[in-house]
Coordinates of C-alpha atoms in Angstrom, one line a residue:
X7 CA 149.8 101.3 134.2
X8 CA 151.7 100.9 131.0
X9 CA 154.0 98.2 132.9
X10 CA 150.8 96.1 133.8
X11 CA 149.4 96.4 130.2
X12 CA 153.1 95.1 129.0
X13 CA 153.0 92.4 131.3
X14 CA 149.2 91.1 130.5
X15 CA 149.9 91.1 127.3
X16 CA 153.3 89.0 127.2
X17 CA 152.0 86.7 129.6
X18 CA 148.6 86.2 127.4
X19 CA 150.3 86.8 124.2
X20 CA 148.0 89.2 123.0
X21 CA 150.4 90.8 120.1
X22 CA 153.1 89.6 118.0
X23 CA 155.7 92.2 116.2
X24 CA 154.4 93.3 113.3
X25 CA 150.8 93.1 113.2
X26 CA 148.2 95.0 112.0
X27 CA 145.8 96.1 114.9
X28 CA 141.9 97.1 114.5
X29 CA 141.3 99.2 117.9
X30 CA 137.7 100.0 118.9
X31 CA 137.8 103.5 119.7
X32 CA 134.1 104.9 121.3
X33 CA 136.4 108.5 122.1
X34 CA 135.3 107.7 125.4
X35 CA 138.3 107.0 128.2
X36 CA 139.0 103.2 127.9
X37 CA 139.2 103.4 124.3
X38 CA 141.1 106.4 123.4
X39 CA 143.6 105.5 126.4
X40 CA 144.0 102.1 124.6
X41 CA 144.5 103.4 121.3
X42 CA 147.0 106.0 122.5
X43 CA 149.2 103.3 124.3
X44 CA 149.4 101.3 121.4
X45 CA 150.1 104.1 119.5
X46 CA 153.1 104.8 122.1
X47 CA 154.1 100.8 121.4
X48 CA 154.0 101.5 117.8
X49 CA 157.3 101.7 116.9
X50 CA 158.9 99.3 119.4
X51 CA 156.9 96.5 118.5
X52 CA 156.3 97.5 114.5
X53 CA 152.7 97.8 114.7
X54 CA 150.3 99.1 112.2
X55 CA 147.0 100.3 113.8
X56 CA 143.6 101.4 112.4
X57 CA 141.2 102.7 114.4
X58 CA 137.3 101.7 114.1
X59 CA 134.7 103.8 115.2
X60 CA 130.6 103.2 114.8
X61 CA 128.3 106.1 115.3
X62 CA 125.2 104.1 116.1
X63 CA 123.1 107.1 115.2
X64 CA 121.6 107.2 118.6
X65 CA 121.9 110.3 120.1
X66 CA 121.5 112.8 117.1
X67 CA 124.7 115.3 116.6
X68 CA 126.2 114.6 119.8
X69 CA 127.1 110.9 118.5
X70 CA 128.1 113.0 114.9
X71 CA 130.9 115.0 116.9
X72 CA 132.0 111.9 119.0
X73 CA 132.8 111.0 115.2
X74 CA 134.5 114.1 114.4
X75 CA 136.3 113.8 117.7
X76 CA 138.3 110.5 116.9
X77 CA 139.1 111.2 113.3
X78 CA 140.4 114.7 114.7
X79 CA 142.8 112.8 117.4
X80 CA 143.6 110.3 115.0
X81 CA 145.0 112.4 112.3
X82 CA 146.4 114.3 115.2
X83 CA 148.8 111.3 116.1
X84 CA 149.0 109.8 112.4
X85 CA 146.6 106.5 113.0
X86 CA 144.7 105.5 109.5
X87 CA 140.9 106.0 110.8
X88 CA 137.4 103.8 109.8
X89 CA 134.7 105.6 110.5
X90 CA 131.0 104.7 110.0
X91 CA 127.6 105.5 110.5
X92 CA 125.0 102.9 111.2
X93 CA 121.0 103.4 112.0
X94 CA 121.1 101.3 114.7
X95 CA 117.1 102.3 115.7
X96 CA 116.2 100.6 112.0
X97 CA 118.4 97.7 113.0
X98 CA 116.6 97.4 116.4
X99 CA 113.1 97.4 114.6
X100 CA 113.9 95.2 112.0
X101 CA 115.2 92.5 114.5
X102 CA 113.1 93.1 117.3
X103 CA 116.8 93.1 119.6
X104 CA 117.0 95.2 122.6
X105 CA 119.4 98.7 121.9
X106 CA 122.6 97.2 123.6
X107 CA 122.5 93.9 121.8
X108 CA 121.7 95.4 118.1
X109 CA 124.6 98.2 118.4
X110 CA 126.8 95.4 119.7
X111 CA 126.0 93.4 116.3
X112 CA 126.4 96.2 114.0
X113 CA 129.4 97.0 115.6
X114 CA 130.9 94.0 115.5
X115 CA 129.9 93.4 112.0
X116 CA 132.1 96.7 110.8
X117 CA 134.8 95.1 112.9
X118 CA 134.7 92.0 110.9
X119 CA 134.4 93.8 107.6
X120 CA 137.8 95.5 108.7
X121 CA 139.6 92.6 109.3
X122 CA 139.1 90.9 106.2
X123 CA 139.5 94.8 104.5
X124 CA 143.2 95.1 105.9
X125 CA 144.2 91.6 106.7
X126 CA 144.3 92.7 110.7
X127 CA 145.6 89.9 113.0
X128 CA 144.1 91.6 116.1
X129 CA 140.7 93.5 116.9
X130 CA 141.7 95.2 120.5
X131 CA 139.0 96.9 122.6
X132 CA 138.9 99.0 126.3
X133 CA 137.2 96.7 128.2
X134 CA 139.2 96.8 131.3
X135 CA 139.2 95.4 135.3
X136 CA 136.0 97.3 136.5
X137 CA 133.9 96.0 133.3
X138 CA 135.2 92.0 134.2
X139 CA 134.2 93.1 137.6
X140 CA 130.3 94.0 136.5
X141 CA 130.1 91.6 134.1
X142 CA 130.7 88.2 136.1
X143 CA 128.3 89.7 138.7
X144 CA 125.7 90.4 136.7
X145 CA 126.1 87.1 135.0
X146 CA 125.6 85.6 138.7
X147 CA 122.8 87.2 139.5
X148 CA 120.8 86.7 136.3
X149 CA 121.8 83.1 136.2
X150 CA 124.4 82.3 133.2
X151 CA 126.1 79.2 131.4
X152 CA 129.6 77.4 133.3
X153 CA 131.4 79.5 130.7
X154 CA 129.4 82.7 131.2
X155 CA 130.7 82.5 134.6
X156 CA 134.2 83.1 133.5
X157 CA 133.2 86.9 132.7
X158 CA 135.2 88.6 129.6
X159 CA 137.7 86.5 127.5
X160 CA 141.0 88.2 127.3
X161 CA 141.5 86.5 123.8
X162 CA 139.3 84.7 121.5
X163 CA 138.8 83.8 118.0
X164 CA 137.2 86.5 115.6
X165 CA 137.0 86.1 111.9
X166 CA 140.6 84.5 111.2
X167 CA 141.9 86.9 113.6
X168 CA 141.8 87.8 117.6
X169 CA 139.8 89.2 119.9
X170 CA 141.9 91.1 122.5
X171 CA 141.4 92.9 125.7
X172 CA 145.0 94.1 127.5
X173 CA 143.0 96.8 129.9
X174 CA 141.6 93.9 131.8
X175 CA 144.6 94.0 134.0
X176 CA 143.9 97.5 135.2
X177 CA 140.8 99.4 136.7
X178 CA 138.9 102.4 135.8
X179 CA 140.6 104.1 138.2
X180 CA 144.0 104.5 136.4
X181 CA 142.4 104.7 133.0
X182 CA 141.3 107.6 134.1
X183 CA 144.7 108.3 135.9
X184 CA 146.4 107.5 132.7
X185 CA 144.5 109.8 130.0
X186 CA 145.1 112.8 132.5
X187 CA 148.7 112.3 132.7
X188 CA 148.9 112.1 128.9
X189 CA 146.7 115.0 128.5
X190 CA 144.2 112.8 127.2
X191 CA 140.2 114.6 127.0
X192 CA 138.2 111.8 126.0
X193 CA 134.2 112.5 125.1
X194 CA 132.0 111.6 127.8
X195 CA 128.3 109.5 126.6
X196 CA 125.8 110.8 129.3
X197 CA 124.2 107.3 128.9
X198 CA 126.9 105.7 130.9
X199 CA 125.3 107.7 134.1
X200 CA 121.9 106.6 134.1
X201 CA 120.6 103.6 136.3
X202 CA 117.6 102.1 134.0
X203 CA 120.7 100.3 132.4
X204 CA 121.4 97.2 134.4
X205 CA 125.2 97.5 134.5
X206 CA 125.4 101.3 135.5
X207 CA 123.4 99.8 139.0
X208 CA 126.0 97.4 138.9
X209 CA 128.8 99.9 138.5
X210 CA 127.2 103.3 140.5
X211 CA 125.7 101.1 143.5
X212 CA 127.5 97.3 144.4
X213 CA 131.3 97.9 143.0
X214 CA 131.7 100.7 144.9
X215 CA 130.8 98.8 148.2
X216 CA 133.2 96.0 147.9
X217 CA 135.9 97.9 146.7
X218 CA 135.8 99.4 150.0
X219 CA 136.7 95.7 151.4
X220 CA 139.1 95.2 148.7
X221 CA 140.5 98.3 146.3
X222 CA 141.9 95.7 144.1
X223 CA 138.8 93.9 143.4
X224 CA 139.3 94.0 140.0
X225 CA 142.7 91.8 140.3
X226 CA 141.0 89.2 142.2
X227 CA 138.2 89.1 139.8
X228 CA 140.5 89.1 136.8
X229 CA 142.3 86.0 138.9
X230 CA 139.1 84.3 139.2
X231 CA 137.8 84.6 135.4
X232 CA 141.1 83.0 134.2
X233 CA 141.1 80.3 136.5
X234 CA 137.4 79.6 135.7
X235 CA 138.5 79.7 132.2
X236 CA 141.1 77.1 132.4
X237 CA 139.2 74.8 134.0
X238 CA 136.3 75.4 131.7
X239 CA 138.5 74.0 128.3
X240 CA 139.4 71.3 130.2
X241 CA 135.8 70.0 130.9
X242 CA 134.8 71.2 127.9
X243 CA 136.9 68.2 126.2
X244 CA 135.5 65.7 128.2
X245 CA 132.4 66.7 127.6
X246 CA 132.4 67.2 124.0
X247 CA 133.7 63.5 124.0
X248 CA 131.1 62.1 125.7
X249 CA 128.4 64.5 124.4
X250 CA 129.6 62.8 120.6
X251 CA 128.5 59.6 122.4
X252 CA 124.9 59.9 123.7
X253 CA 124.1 62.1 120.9
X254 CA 122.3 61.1 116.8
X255 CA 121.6 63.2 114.3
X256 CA 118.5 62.6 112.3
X257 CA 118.2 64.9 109.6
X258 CA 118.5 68.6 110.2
X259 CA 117.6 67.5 114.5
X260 CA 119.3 66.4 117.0
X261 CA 118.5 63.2 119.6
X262 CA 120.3 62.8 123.0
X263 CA 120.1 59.2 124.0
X264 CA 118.7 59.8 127.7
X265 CA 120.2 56.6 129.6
X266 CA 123.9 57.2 128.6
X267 CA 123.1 60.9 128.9
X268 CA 122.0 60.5 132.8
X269 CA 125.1 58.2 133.3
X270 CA 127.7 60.8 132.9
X271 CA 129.1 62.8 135.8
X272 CA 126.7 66.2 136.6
X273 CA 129.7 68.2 135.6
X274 CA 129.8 66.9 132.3
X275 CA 125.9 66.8 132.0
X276 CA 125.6 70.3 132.0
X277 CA 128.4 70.8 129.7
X278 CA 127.1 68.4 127.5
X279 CA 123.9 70.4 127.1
X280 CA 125.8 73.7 127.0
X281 CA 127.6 72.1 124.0
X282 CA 124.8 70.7 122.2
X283 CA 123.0 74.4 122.6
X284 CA 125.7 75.9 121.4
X285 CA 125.9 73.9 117.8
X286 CA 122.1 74.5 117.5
X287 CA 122.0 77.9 118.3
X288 CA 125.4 78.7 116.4
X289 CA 126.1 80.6 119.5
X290 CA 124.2 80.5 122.4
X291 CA 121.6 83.4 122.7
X292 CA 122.5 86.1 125.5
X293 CA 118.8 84.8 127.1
X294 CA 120.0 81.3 127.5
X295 CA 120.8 80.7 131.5
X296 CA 121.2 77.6 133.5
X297 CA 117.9 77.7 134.2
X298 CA 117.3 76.6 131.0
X299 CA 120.0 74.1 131.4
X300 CA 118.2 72.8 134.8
X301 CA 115.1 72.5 133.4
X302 CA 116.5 69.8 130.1
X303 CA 117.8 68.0 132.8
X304 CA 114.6 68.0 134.9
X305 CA 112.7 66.9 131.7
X306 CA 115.7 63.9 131.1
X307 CA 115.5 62.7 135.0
X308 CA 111.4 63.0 135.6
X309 CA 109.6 59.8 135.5
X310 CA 107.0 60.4 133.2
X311 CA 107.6 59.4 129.3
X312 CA 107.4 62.4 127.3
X313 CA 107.6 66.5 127.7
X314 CA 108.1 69.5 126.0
X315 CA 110.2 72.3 126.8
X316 CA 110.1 75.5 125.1
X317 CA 113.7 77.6 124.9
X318 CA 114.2 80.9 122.9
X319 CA 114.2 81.3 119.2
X320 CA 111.7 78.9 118.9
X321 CA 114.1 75.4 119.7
X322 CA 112.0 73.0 121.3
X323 CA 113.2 69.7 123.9
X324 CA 110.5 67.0 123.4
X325 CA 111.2 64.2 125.5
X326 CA 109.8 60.7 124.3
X327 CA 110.4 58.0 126.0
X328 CA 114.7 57.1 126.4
X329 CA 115.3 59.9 123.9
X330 CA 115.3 63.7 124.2
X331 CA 114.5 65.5 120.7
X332 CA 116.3 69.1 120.0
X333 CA 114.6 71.1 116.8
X334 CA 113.6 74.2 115.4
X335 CA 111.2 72.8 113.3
X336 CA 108.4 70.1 114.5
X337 CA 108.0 67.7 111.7
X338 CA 104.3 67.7 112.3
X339 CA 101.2 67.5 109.6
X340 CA 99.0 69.5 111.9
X341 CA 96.6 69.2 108.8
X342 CA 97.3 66.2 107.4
X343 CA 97.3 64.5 103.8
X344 CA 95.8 61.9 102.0
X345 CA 97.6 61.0 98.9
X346 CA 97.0 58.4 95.9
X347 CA 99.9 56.1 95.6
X348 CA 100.5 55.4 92.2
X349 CA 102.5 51.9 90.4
X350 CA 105.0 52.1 89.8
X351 CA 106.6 55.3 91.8
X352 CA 108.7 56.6 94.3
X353 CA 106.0 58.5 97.0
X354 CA 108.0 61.3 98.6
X355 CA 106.4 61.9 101.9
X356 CA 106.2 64.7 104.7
X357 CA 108.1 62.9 107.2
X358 CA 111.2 62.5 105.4
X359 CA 110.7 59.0 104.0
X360 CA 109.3 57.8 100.6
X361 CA 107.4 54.9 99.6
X362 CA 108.6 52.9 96.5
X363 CA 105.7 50.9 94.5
X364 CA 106.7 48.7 91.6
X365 CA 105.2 45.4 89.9
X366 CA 106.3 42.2 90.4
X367 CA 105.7 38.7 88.5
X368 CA 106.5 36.2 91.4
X369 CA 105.6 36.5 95.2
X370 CA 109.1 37.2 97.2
X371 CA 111.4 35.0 97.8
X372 CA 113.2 36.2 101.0
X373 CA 110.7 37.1 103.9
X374 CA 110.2 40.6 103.9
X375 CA 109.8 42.8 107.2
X376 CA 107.3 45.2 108.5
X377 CA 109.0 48.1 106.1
X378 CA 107.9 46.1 103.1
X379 CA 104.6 45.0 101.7
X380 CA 103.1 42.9 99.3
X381 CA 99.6 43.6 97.7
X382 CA 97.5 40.9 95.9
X383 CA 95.6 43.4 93.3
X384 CA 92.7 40.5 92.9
X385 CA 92.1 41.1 96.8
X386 CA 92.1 44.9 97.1
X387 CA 90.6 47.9 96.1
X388 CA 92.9 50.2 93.6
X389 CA 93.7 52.6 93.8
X390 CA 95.8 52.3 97.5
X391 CA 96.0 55.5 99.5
X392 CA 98.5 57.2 101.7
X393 CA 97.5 58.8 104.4
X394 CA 97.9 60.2 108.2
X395 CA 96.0 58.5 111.3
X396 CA 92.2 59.5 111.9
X397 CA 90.3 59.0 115.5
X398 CA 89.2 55.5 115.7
X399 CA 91.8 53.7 113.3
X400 CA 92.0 50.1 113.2
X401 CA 93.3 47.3 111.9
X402 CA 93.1 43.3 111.0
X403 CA 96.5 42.3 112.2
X404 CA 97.7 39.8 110.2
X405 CA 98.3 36.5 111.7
X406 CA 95.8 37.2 114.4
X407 CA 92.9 37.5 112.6
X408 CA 92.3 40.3 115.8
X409 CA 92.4 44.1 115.3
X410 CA 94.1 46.6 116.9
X411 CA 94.0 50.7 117.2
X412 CA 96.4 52.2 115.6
X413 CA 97.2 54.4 118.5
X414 CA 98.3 51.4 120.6
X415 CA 100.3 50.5 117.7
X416 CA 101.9 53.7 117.9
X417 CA 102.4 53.4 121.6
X418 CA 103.9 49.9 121.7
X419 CA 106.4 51.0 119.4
X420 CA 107.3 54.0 121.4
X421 CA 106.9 56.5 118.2
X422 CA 107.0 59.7 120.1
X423 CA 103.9 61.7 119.7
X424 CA 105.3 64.6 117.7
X425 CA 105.7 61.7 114.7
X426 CA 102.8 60.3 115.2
X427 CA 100.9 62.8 113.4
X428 CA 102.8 62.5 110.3
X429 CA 103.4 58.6 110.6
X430 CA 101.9 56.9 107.0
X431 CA 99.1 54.6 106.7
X432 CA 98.5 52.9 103.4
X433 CA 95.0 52.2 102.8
X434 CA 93.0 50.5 99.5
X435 CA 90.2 52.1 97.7
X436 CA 87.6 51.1 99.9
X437 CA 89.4 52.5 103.3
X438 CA 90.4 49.4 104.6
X439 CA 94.5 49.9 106.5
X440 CA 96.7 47.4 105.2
X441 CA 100.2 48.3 106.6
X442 CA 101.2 50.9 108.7
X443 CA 104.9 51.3 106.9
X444 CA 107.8 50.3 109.5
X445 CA 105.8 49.1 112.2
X446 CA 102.4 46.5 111.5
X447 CA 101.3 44.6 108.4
X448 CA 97.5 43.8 107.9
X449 CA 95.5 40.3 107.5
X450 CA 95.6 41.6 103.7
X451 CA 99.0 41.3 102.9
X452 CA 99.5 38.7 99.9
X453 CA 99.6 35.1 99.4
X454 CA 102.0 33.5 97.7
X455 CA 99.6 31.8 94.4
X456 CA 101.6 30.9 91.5
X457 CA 101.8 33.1 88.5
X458 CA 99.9 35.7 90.2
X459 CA 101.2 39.6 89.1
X460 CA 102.0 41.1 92.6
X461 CA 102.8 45.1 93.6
X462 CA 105.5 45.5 96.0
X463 CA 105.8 48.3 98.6
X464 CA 109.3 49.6 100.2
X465 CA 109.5 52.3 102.7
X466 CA 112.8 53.8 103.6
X467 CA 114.1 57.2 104.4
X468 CA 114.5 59.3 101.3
X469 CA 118.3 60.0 101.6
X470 CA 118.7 56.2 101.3

């Protein structure tokens, strides 16, 4: 076993001479087998190791000796030991995560904390050929992302170090084989044998079965993950090109241009998505599946207009028209506002624009567009009013003398629904709409008339 270890990790580079080394160490098999090879490495290759163990705190004084256990073995072979304890069960309530997914955080947050505490290139930890083997399975079966295909990374980025696995080139089997030819007795969590846990089904029920048509399953699986891998960073090159094509920013959201979007190869579709998810997210949530990936694309191919789709952690997919919106926060004015515009002054409004008021002594020279106004005080009501749509708006529209709702404004324009709720209208004093900002002007806008004093309007985004 110590051969295949060797070569897996020369052939993935997984160490370099002299590094410092944070190893996971549970005190179960896996981990204590891995800590004691490395330890046996030690000298050859100049390594300086620290060991990491979490009690998670949940299973009382038998998690407290598991504790007791490793700092006795590593003082026992002269291995600088971090030890902590962490109330995982508060953690859990406070975030509302199931129990695997909150110790996983915690733990990996002590394993960051270490690497920055003692400089460590490396974080190496047991997961070996039987755990690749469970995890691309259950990952098929549940439904998971291109990349979640590819199982278990055997090195990634963590914290300005690496993430390494070396036992992924050999099975349980001679883990076990290994720690009782060293004289290894690792601790044992009883957990590991029930079957509520979807993995130990996985691992007591299927494996089994089809390592009785192949006893080096793991090897194949281990073949196929790397493979899937490789292929995976080259698509995922292409499709963060193209995915910087189709895709605008606006604000704090994101907008995939649909045509462009629909135009690309399905491979790159889906990686596209993937990608996007993966910036909005920060890292895509364990409960994110292709399924979630099938149904943006349903929502970008369907014939109708507009949609909604609702995906975890509260990101929404509203489809309007040829573009897809991605946020976490609708810019919406479910309630509305109605505020008095004042001259002269810079109107900062809900939707992320502003309108500018000012006076001016002679009627525009250049002709202004529909994100512009100019008011004729003789001819209005002061003071003007900004406000959000009501049922039943309308408007004179100026030079047509004919009015219009200002939801087939809206429409015409293809504002998508979710802004037309927050969408200004400027009114006067006695309710009468005179411009609705960016898209109509009203039959009230002003004449030029000599020396008249005038009050120009300007909306434009607020960063601008």
């Amino acid at each position: 076993m110590v051969d295949k270890v060797r070569a897996f990790i020369d052939r993935h580079e997984l160490l370099t001479e002299g590094a410092t080394v944070v190893v996971g160490v549970s005190g179960g098999p896996d981990s204590l087998a891995l800590l004691h090879l490395l330890s046996s490495l030690r000298d050859e290759w100049k390594l300086r190791l620290v060991a990491a163990h979490v009690d998670h705190m949940l299973r009382g004084r038998e998690s407290e000796e598991e504790m007791e256990f490793v700092k006795h073995f590593c003082a026992e072979h002269r291995i600088l030991c971090e030890a902590v304890q962490i109330d995982v069960p508060a953690f859990q309530r406070r975030t509302g995560l199931g129990v695997q997914e909150a110790a996983r955080n915690c733990r990996y947050h002590f394993f960051a904390e270490l690497v920055k505490k003692h400089q460590a290139q490396y974080i190496a930890l047991g997961h070996h050929g039987d755990d690749q083997v469970e995890t691309i399975l259950m990952r098929l079966v549940r439904g998971s992302t291109s990349k979640g295909y590819a199982g278990i990374p055997v090195k990634r980025p963590f914290h300005g170090s690496y993430l390494i696995r070396p036992f992924l080139a050999v099975s349980r089997a001679e883990i076990e084989d290994y720690c009782e030819k060293e004289g290894l007795t690792p601790r044992r969590d009883p957990s590991n044998e029930k079957d509520e846990y979807t993995r130990n089904r996985f691992r007591h029920h299927i494996v089994p079965l089809l390592k009785q048509e192949n006893p080096r399953l793991h090897e194949r699986f281990q073949q196929y993950s790397e493979i899937m891998a490789e292929d995976e960073q080259f698509l995922e090159e292409l499709a963060t090109d193209a995915l910087n094509k189709v895709m605008e920013k606006q604000n704090s959201d994101t907008v995939l241009r649909i045509a462009p979007f629909l135009a690309l190869p399905r491979p790159l579709q889906r990686r596209a998505l993937q990608l996007l998810l993966l910036r909005l997210y920060g890292g895509v949530p364990p409960v994110l599946t292709s399924v979630h990936i099938g149904h943006i694309l349903m929502l970008c191919e369907r014939g109708r207009p507009s949609g909604m789709l609702d995906l975890p952690k509260g990101l929404k997919v509203i489809r309007s028209y040829d573009r897809c919106l991605f946020t976490f926060g609708l810019q919406c004015c479910a309630q509305g506002y109605w505020l008095q515009l004042p001259v002269p002054a810079l109107l900062p409004l809900p939707n992320g624009y502003v309108i500018m008021s000012e006076f001016g002594e002679h009627y525009p020279r250049k002709q202004l567009g529909n994100d512009s106004f100019v008011v004729d005080p003789a001819t209005v009501s002061l003071p003007l009013h900004v406000r959000t749509r009501r049922t039943g708006d309308r408007m004179v529209l100026k030079g047509t003398g004919g009015t219009k709702k200002i939801k087939e404004i809206f429409i015409e324009a293809k504002i998508p629904r979710t802004e037309r709720d927050c969408w200004p209208i400027v009114e006067d004093a006695d309710g009468r709409i005179l411009w609705v900002p960016g898209l109509k002007k009203s039959a009230f806008e002003a004449k030029e008339r000599g020396q008249a004093r005038y009050i120009l309007l300007h909306y434009q985004a607020m960063n601008s």
